[in-house]
PDB file of N, CA, C and O in Angstrom:
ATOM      1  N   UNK A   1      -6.850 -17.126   0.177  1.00  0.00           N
ATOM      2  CA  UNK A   1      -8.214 -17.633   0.186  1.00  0.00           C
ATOM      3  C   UNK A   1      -8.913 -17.159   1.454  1.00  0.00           C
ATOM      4  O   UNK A   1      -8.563 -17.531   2.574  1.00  0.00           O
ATOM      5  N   UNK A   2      -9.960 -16.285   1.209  1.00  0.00           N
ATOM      6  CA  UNK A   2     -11.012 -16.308   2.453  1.00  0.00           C
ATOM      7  C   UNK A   2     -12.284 -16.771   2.249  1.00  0.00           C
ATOM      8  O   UNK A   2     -12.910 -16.890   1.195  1.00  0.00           O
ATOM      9  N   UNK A   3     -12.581 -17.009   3.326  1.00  0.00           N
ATOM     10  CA  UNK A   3     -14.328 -17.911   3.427  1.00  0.00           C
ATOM     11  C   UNK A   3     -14.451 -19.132   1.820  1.00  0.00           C
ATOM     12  O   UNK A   3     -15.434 -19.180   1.081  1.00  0.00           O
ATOM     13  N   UNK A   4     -13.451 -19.786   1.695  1.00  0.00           N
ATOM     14  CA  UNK A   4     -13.461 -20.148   0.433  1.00  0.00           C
ATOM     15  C   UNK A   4     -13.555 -19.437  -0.530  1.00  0.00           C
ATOM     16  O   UNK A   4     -14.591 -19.688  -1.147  1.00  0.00           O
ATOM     17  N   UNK A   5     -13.031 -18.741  -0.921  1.00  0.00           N
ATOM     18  CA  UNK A   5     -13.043 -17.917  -2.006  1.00  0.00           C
ATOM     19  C   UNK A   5     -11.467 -17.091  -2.571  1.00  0.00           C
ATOM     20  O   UNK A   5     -10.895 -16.063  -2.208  1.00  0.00           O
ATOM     21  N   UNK A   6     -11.180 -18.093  -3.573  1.00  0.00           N
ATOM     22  CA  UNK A   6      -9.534 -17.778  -4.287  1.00  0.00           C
ATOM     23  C   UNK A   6      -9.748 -16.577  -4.879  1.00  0.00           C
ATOM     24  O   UNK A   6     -10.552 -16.451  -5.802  1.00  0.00           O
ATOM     25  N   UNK A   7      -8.747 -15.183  -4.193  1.00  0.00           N
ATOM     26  CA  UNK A   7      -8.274 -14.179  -4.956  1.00  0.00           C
ATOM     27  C   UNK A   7      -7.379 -14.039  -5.734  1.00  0.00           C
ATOM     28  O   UNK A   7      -6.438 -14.799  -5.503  1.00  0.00           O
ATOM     29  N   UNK A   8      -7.248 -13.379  -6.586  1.00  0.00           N
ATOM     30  CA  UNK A   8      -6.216 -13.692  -7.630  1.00  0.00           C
ATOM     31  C   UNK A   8      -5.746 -12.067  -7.715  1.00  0.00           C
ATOM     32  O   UNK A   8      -6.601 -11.302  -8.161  1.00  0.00           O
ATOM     33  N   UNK A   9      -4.755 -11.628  -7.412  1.00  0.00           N
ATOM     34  CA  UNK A   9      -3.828 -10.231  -7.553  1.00  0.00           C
ATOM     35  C   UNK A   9      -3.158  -9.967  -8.474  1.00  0.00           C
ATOM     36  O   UNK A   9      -2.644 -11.075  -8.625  1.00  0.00           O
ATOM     37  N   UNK A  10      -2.703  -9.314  -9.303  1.00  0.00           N
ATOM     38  CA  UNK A  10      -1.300  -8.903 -10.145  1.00  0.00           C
ATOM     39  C   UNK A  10      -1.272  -7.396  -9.758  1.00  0.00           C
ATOM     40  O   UNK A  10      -2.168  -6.607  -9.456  1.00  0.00           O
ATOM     41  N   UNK A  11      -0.117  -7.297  -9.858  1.00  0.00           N
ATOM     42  CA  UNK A  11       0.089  -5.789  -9.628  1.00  0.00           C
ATOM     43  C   UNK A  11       1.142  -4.922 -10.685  1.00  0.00           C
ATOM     44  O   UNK A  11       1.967  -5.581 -11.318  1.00  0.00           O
ATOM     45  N   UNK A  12       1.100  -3.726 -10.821  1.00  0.00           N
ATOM     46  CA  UNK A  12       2.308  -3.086 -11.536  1.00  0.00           C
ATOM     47  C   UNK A  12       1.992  -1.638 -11.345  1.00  0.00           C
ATOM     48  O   UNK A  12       1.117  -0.955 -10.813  1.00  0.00           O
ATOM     49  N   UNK A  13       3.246  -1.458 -12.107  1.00  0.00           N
ATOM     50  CA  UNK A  13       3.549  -0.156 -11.865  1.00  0.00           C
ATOM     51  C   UNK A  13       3.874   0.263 -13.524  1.00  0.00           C
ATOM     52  O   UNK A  13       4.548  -0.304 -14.384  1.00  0.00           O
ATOM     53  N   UNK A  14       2.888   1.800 -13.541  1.00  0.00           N
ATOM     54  CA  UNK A  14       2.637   2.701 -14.680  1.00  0.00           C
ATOM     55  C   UNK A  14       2.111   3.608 -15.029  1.00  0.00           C
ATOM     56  O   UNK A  14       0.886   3.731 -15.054  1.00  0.00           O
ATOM     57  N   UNK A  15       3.253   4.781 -15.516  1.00  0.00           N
ATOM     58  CA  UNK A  15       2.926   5.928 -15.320  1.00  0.00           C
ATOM     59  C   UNK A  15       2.786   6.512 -14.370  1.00  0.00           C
ATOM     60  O   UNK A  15       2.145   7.561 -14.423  1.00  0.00           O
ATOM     61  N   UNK A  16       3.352   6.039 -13.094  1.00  0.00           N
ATOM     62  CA  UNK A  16       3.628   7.379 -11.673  1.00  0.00           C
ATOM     63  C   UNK A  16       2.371   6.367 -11.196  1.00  0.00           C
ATOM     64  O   UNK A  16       1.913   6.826 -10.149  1.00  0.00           O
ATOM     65  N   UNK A  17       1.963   5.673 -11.429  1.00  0.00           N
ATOM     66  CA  UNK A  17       0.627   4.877 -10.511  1.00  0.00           C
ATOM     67  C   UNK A  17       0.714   3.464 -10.304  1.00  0.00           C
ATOM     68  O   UNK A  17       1.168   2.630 -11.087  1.00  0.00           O
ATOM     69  N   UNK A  18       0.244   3.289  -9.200  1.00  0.00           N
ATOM     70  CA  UNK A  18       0.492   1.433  -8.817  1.00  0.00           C
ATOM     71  C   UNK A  18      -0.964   0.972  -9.129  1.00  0.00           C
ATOM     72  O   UNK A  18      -1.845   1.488  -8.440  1.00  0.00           O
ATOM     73  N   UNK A  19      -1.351   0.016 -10.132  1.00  0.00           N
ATOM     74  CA  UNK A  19      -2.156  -1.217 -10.044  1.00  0.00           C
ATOM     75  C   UNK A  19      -2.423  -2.403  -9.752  1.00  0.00           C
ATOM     76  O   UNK A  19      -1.552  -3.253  -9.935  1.00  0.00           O
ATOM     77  N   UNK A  20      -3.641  -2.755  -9.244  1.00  0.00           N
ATOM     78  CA  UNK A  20      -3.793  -3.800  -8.460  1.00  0.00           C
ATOM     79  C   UNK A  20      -4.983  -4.316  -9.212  1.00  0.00           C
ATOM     80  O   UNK A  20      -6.018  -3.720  -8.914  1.00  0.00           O
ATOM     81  N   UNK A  21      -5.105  -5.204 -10.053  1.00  0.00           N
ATOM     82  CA  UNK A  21      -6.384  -6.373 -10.489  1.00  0.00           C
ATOM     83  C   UNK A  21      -6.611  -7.267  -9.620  1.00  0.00           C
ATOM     84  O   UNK A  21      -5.731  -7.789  -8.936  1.00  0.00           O
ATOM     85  N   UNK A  22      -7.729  -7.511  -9.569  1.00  0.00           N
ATOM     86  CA  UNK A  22      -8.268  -8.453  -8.807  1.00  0.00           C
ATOM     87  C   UNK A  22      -9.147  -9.234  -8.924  1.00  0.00           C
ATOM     88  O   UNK A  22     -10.191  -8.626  -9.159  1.00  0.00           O
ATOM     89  N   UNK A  23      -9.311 -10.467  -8.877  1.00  0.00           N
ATOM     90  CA  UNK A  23     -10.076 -10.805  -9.303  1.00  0.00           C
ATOM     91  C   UNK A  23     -10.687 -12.336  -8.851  1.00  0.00           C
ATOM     92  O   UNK A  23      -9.852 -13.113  -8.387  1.00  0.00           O
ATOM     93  N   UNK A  24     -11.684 -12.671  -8.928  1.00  0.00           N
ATOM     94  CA  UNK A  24     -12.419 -13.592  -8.152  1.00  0.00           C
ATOM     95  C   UNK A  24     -13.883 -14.460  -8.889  1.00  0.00           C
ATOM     96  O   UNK A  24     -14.442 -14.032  -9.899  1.00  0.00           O
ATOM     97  N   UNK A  25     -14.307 -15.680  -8.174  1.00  0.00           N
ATOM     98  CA  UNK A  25     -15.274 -16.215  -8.812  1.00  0.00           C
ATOM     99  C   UNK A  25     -16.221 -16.503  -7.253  1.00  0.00           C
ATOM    100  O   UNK A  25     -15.717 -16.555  -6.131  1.00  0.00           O
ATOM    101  N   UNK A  26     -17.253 -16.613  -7.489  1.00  0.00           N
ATOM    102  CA  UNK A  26     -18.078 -16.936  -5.983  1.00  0.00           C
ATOM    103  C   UNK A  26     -19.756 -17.298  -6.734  1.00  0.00           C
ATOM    104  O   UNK A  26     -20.576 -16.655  -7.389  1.00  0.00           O
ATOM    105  N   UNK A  27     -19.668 -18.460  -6.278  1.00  0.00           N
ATOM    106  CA  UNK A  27     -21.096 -19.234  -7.297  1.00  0.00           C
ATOM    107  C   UNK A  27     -20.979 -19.187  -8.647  1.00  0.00           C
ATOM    108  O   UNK A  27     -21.936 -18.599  -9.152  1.00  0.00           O
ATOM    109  N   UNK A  28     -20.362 -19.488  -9.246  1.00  0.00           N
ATOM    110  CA  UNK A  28     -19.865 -19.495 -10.840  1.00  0.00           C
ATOM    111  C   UNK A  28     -19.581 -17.829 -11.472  1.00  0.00           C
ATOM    112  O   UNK A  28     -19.099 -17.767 -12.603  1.00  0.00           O
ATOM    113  N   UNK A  29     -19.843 -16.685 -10.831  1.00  0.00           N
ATOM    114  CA  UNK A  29     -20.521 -15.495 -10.985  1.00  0.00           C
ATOM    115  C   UNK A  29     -19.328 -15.001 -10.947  1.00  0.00           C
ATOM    116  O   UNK A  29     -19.066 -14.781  -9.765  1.00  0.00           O
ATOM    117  N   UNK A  30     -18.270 -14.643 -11.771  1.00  0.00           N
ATOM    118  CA  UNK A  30     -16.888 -14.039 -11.824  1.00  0.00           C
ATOM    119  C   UNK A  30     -17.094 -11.887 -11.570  1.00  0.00           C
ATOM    120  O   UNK A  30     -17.928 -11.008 -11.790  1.00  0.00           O
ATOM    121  N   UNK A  31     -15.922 -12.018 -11.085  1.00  0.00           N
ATOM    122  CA  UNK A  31     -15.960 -10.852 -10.296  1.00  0.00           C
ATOM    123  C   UNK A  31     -14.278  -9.990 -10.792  1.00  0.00           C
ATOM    124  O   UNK A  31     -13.350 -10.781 -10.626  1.00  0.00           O
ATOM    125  N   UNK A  32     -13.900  -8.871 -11.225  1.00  0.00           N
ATOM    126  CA  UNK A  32     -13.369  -8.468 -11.021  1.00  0.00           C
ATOM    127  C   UNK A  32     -13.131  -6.799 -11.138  1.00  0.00           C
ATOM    128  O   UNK A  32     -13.756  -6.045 -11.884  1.00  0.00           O
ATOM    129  N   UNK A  33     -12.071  -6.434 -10.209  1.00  0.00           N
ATOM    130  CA  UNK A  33     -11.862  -4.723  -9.752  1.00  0.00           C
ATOM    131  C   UNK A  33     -10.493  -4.538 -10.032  1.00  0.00           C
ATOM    132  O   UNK A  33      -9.616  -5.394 -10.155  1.00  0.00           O
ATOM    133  N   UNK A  34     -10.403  -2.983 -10.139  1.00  0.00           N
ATOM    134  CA  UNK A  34      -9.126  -2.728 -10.548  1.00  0.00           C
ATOM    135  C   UNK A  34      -9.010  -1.381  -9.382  1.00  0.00           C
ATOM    136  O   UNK A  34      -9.759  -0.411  -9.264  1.00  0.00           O
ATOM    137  N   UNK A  35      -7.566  -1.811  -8.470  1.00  0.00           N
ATOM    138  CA  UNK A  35      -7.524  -0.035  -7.927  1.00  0.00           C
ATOM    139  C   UNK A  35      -6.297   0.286  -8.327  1.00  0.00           C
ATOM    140  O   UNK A  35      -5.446  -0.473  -8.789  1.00  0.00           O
ATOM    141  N   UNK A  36      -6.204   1.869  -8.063  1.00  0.00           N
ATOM    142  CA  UNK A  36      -4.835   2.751  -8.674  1.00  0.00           C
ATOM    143  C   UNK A  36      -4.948   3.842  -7.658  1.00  0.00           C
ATOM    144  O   UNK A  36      -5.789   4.533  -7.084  1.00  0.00           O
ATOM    145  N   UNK A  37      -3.462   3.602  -7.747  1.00  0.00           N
ATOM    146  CA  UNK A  37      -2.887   4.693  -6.332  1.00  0.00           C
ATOM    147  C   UNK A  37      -1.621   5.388  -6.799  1.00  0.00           C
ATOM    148  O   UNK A  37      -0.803   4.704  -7.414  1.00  0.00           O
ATOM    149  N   UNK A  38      -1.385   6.589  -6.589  1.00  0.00           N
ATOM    150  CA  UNK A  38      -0.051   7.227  -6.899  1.00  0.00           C
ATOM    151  C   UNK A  38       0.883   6.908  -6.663  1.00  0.00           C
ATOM    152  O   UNK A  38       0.963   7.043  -5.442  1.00  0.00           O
ATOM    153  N   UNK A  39       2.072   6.396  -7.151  1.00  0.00           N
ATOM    154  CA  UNK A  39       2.916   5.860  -6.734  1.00  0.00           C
ATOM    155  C   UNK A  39       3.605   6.859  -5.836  1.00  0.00           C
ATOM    156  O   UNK A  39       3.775   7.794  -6.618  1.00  0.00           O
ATOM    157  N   UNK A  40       4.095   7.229  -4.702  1.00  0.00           N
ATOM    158  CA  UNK A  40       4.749   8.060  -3.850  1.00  0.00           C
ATOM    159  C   UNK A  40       6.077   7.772  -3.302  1.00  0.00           C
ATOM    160  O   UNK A  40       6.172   6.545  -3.346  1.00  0.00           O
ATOM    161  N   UNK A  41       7.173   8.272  -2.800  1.00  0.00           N
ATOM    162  CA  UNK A  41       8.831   7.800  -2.418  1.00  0.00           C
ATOM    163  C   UNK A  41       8.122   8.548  -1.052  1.00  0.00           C
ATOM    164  O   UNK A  41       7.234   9.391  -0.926  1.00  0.00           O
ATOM    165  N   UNK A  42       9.139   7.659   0.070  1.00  0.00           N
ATOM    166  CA  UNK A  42       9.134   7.675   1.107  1.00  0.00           C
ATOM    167  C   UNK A  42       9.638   9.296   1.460  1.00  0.00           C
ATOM    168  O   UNK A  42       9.316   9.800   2.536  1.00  0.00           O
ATOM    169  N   UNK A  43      10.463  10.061   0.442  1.00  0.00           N
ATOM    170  CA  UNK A  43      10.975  11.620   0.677  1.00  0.00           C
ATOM    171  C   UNK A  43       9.037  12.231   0.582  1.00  0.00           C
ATOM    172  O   UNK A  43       8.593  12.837   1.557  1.00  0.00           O
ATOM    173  N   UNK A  44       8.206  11.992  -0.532  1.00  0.00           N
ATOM    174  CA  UNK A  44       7.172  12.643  -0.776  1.00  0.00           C
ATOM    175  C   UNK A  44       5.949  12.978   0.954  1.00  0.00           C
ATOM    176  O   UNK A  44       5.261  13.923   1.337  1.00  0.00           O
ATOM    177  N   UNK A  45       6.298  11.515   1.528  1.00  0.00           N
ATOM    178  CA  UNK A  45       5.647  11.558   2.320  1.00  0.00           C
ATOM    179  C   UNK A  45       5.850  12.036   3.621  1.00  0.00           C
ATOM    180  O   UNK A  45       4.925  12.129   4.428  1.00  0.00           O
ATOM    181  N   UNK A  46       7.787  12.553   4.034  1.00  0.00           N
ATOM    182  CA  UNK A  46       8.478  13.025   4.661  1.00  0.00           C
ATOM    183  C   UNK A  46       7.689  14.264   4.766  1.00  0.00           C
ATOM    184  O   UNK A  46       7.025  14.628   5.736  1.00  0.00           O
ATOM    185  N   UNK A  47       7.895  15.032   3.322  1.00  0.00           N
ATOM    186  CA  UNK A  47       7.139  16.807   2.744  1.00  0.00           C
ATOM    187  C   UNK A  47       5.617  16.675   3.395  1.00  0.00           C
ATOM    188  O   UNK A  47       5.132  17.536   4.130  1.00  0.00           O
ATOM    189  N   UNK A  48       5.125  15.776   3.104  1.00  0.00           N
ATOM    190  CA  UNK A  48       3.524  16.085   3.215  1.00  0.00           C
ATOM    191  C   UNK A  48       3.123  15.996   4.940  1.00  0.00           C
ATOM    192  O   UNK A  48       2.357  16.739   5.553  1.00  0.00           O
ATOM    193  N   UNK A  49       3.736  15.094   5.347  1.00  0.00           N
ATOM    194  CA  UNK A  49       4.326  15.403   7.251  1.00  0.00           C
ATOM    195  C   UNK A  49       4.488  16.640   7.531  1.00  0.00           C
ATOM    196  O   UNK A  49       3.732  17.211   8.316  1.00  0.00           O
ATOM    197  N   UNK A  50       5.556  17.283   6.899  1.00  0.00           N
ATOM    198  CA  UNK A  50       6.024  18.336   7.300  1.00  0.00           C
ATOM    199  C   UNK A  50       5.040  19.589   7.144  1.00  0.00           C
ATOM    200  O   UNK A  50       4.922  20.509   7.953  1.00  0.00           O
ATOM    201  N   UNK A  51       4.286  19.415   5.799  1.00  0.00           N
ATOM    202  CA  UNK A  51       3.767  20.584   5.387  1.00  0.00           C
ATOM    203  C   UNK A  51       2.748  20.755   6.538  1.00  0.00           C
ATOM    204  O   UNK A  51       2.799  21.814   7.163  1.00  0.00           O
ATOM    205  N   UNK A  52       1.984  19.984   6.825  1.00  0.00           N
ATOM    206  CA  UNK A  52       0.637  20.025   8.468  1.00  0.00           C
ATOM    207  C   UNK A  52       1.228  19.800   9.355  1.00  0.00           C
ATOM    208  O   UNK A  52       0.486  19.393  10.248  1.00  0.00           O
ATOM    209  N   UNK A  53       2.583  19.851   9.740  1.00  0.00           N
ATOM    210  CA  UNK A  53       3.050  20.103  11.042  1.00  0.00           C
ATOM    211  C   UNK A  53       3.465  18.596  11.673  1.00  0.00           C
ATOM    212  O   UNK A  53       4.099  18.446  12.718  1.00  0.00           O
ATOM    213  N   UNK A  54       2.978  17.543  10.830  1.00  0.00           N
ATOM    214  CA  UNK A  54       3.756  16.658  12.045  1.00  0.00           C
ATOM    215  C   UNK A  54       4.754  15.588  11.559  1.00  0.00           C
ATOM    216  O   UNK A  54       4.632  15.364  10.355  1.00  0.00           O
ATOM    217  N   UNK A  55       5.781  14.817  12.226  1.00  0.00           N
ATOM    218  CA  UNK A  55       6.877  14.513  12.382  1.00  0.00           C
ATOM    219  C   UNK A  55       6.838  12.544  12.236  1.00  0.00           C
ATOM    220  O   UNK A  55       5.912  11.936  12.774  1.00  0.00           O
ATOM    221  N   UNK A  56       7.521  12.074  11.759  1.00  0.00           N
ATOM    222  CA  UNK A  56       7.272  10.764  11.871  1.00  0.00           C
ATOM    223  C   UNK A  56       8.178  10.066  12.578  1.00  0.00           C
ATOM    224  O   UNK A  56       9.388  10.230  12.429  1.00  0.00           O
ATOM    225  N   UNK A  57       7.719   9.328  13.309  1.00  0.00           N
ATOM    226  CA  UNK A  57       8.459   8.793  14.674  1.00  0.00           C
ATOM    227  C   UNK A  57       8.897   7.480  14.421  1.00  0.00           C
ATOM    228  O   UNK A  57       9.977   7.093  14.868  1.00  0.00           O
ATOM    229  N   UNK A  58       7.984   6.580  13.580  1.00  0.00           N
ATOM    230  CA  UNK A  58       8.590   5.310  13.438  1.00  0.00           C
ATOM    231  C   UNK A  58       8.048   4.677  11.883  1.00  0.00           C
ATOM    232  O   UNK A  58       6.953   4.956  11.393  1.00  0.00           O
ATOM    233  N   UNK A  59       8.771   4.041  11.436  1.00  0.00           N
ATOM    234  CA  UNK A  59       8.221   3.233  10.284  1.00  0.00           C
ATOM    235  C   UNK A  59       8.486   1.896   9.887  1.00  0.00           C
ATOM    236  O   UNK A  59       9.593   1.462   9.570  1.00  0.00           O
ATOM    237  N   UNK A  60       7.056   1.051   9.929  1.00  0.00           N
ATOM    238  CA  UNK A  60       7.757  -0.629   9.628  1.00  0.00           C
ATOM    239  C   UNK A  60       7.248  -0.409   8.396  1.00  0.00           C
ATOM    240  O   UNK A  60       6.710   0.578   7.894  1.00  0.00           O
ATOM    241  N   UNK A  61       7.633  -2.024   7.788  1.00  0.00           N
ATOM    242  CA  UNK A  61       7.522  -2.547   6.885  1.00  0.00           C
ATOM    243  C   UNK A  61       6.284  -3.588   6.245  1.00  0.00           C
ATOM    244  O   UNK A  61       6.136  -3.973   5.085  1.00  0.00           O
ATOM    245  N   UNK A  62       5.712  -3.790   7.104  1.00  0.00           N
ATOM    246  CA  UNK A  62       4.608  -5.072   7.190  1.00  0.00           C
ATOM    247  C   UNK A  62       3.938  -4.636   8.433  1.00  0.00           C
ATOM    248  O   UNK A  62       4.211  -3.800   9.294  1.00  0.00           O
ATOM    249  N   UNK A  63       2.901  -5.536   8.235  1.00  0.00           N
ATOM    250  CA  UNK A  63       1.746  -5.497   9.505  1.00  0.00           C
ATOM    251  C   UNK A  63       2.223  -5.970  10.615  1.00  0.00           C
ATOM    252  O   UNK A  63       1.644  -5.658  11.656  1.00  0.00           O
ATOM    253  N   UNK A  64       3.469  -6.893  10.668  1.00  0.00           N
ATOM    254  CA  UNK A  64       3.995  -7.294  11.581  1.00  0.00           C
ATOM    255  C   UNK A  64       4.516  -6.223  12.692  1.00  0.00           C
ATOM    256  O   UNK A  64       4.612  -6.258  13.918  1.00  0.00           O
ATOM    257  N   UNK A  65       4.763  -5.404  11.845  1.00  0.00           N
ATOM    258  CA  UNK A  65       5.741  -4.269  12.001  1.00  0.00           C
ATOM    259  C   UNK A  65       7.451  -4.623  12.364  1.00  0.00           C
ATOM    260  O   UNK A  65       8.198  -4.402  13.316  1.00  0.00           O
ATOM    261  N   UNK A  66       7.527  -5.050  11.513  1.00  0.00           N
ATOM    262  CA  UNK A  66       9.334  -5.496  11.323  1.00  0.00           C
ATOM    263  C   UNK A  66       9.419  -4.220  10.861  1.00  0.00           C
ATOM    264  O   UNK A  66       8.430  -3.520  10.642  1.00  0.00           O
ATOM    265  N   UNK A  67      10.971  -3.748  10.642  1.00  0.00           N
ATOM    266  CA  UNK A  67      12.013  -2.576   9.924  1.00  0.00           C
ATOM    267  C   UNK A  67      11.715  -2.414   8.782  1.00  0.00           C
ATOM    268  O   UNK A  67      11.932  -3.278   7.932  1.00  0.00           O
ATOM    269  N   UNK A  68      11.233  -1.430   8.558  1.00  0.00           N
ATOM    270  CA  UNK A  68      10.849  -0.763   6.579  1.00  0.00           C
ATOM    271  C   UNK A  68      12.408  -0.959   6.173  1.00  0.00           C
ATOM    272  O   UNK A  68      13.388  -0.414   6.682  1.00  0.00           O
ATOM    273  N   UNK A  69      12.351  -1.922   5.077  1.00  0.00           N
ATOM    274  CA  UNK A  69      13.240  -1.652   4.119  1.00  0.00           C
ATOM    275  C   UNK A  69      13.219  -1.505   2.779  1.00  0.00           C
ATOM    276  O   UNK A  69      12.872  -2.436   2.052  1.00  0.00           O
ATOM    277  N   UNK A  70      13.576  -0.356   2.324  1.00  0.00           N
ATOM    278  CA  UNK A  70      13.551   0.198   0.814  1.00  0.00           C
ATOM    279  C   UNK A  70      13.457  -1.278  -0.119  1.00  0.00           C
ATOM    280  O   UNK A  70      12.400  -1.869  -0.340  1.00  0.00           O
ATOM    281  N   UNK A  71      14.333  -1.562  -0.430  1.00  0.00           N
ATOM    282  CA  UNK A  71      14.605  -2.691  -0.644  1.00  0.00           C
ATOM    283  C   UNK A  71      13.173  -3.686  -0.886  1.00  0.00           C
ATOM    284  O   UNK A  71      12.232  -3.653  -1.679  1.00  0.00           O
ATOM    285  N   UNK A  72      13.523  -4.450   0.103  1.00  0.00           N
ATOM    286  CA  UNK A  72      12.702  -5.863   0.427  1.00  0.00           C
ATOM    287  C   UNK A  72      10.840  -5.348   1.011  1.00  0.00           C
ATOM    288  O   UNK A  72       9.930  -5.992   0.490  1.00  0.00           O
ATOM    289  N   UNK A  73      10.537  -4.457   1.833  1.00  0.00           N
ATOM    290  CA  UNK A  73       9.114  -4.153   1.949  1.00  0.00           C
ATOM    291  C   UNK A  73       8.551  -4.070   1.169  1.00  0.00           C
ATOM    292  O   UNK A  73       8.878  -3.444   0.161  1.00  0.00           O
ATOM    293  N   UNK A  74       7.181  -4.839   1.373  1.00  0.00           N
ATOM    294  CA  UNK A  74       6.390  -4.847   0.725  1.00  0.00           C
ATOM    295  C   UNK A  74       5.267  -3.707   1.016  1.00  0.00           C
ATOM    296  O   UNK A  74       4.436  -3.517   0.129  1.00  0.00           O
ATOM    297  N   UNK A  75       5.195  -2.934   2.216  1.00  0.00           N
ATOM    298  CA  UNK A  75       4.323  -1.775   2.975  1.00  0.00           C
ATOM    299  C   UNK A  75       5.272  -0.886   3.247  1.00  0.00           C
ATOM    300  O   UNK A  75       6.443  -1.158   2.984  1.00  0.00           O
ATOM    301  N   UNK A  76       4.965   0.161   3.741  1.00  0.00           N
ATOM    302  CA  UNK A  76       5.476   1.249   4.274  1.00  0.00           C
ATOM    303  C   UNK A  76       4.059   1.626   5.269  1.00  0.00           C
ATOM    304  O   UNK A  76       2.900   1.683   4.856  1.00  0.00           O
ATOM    305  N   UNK A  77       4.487   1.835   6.554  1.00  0.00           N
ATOM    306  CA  UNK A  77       3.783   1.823   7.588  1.00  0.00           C
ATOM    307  C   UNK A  77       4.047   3.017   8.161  1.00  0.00           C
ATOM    308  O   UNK A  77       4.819   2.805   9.097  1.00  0.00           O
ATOM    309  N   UNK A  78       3.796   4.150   8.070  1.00  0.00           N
ATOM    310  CA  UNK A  78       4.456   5.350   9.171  1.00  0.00           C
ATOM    311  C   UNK A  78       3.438   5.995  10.528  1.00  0.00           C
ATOM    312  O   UNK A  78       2.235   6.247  10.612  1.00  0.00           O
ATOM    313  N   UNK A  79       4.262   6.072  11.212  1.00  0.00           N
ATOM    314  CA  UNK A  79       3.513   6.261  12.509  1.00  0.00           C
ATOM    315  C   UNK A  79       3.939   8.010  12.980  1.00  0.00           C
ATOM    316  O   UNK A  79       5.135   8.174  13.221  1.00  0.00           O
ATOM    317  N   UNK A  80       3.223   8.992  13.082  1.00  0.00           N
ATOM    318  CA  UNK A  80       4.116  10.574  13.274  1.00  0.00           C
ATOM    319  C   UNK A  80       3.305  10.860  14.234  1.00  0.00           C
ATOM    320  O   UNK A  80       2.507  10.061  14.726  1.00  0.00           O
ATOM    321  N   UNK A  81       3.472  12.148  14.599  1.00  0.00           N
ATOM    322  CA  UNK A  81       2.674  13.080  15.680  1.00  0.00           C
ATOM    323  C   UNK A  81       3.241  14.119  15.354  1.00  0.00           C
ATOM    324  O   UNK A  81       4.239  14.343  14.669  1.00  0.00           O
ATOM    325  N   UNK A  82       2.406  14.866  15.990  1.00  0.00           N
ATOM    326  CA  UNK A  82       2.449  16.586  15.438  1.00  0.00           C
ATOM    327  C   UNK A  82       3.672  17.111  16.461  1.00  0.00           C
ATOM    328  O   UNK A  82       3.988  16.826  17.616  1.00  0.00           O
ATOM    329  N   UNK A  83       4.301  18.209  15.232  1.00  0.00           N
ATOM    330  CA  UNK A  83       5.922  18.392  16.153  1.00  0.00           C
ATOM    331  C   UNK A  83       5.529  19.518  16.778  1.00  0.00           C
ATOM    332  O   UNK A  83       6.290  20.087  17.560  1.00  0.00           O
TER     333      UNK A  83
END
């Protein structure tokens, strides 16, 4: 909830793409968006580093920045510089 206002998320995965619905009400006036993003593996984004030259130095998992784990993360966070 921000500024009073309940978001409502579902997400999935289909066809090589991640979806995200969304959706919301604010003055009786219902609201909703849909985004789609390629689904990508952490190797894809290794290549695409590599291909412009730079190197990735660290990667969390959350905004917190705790340890990316395959597994359990919910983000993938990567931090690189040019090698």
């Amino acid at each position: 909830e921000i500024g009073g206002v309940q978001f409502n998320l579902k997400r999935k995965i289909e066809n090589g793409s991640i979806f995200k619905d969304i959706t919301f009400e604010v003055k009786g006036e219902k609201y909703s968006f849909q985004e789609r993003v390629d689904a990508l593996r952490y190797a894809d984004f290794v290549d695409y580093f590599k291909e412009v030259g730079f190197e990735i130095i660290y990667e969390f998992g959350d905004y917190d920045l705790n340890s990316f784990n395959k597994e359990t993360s919910k983000r993938l966070i990567l931090i690189a510089r040019k090698s």
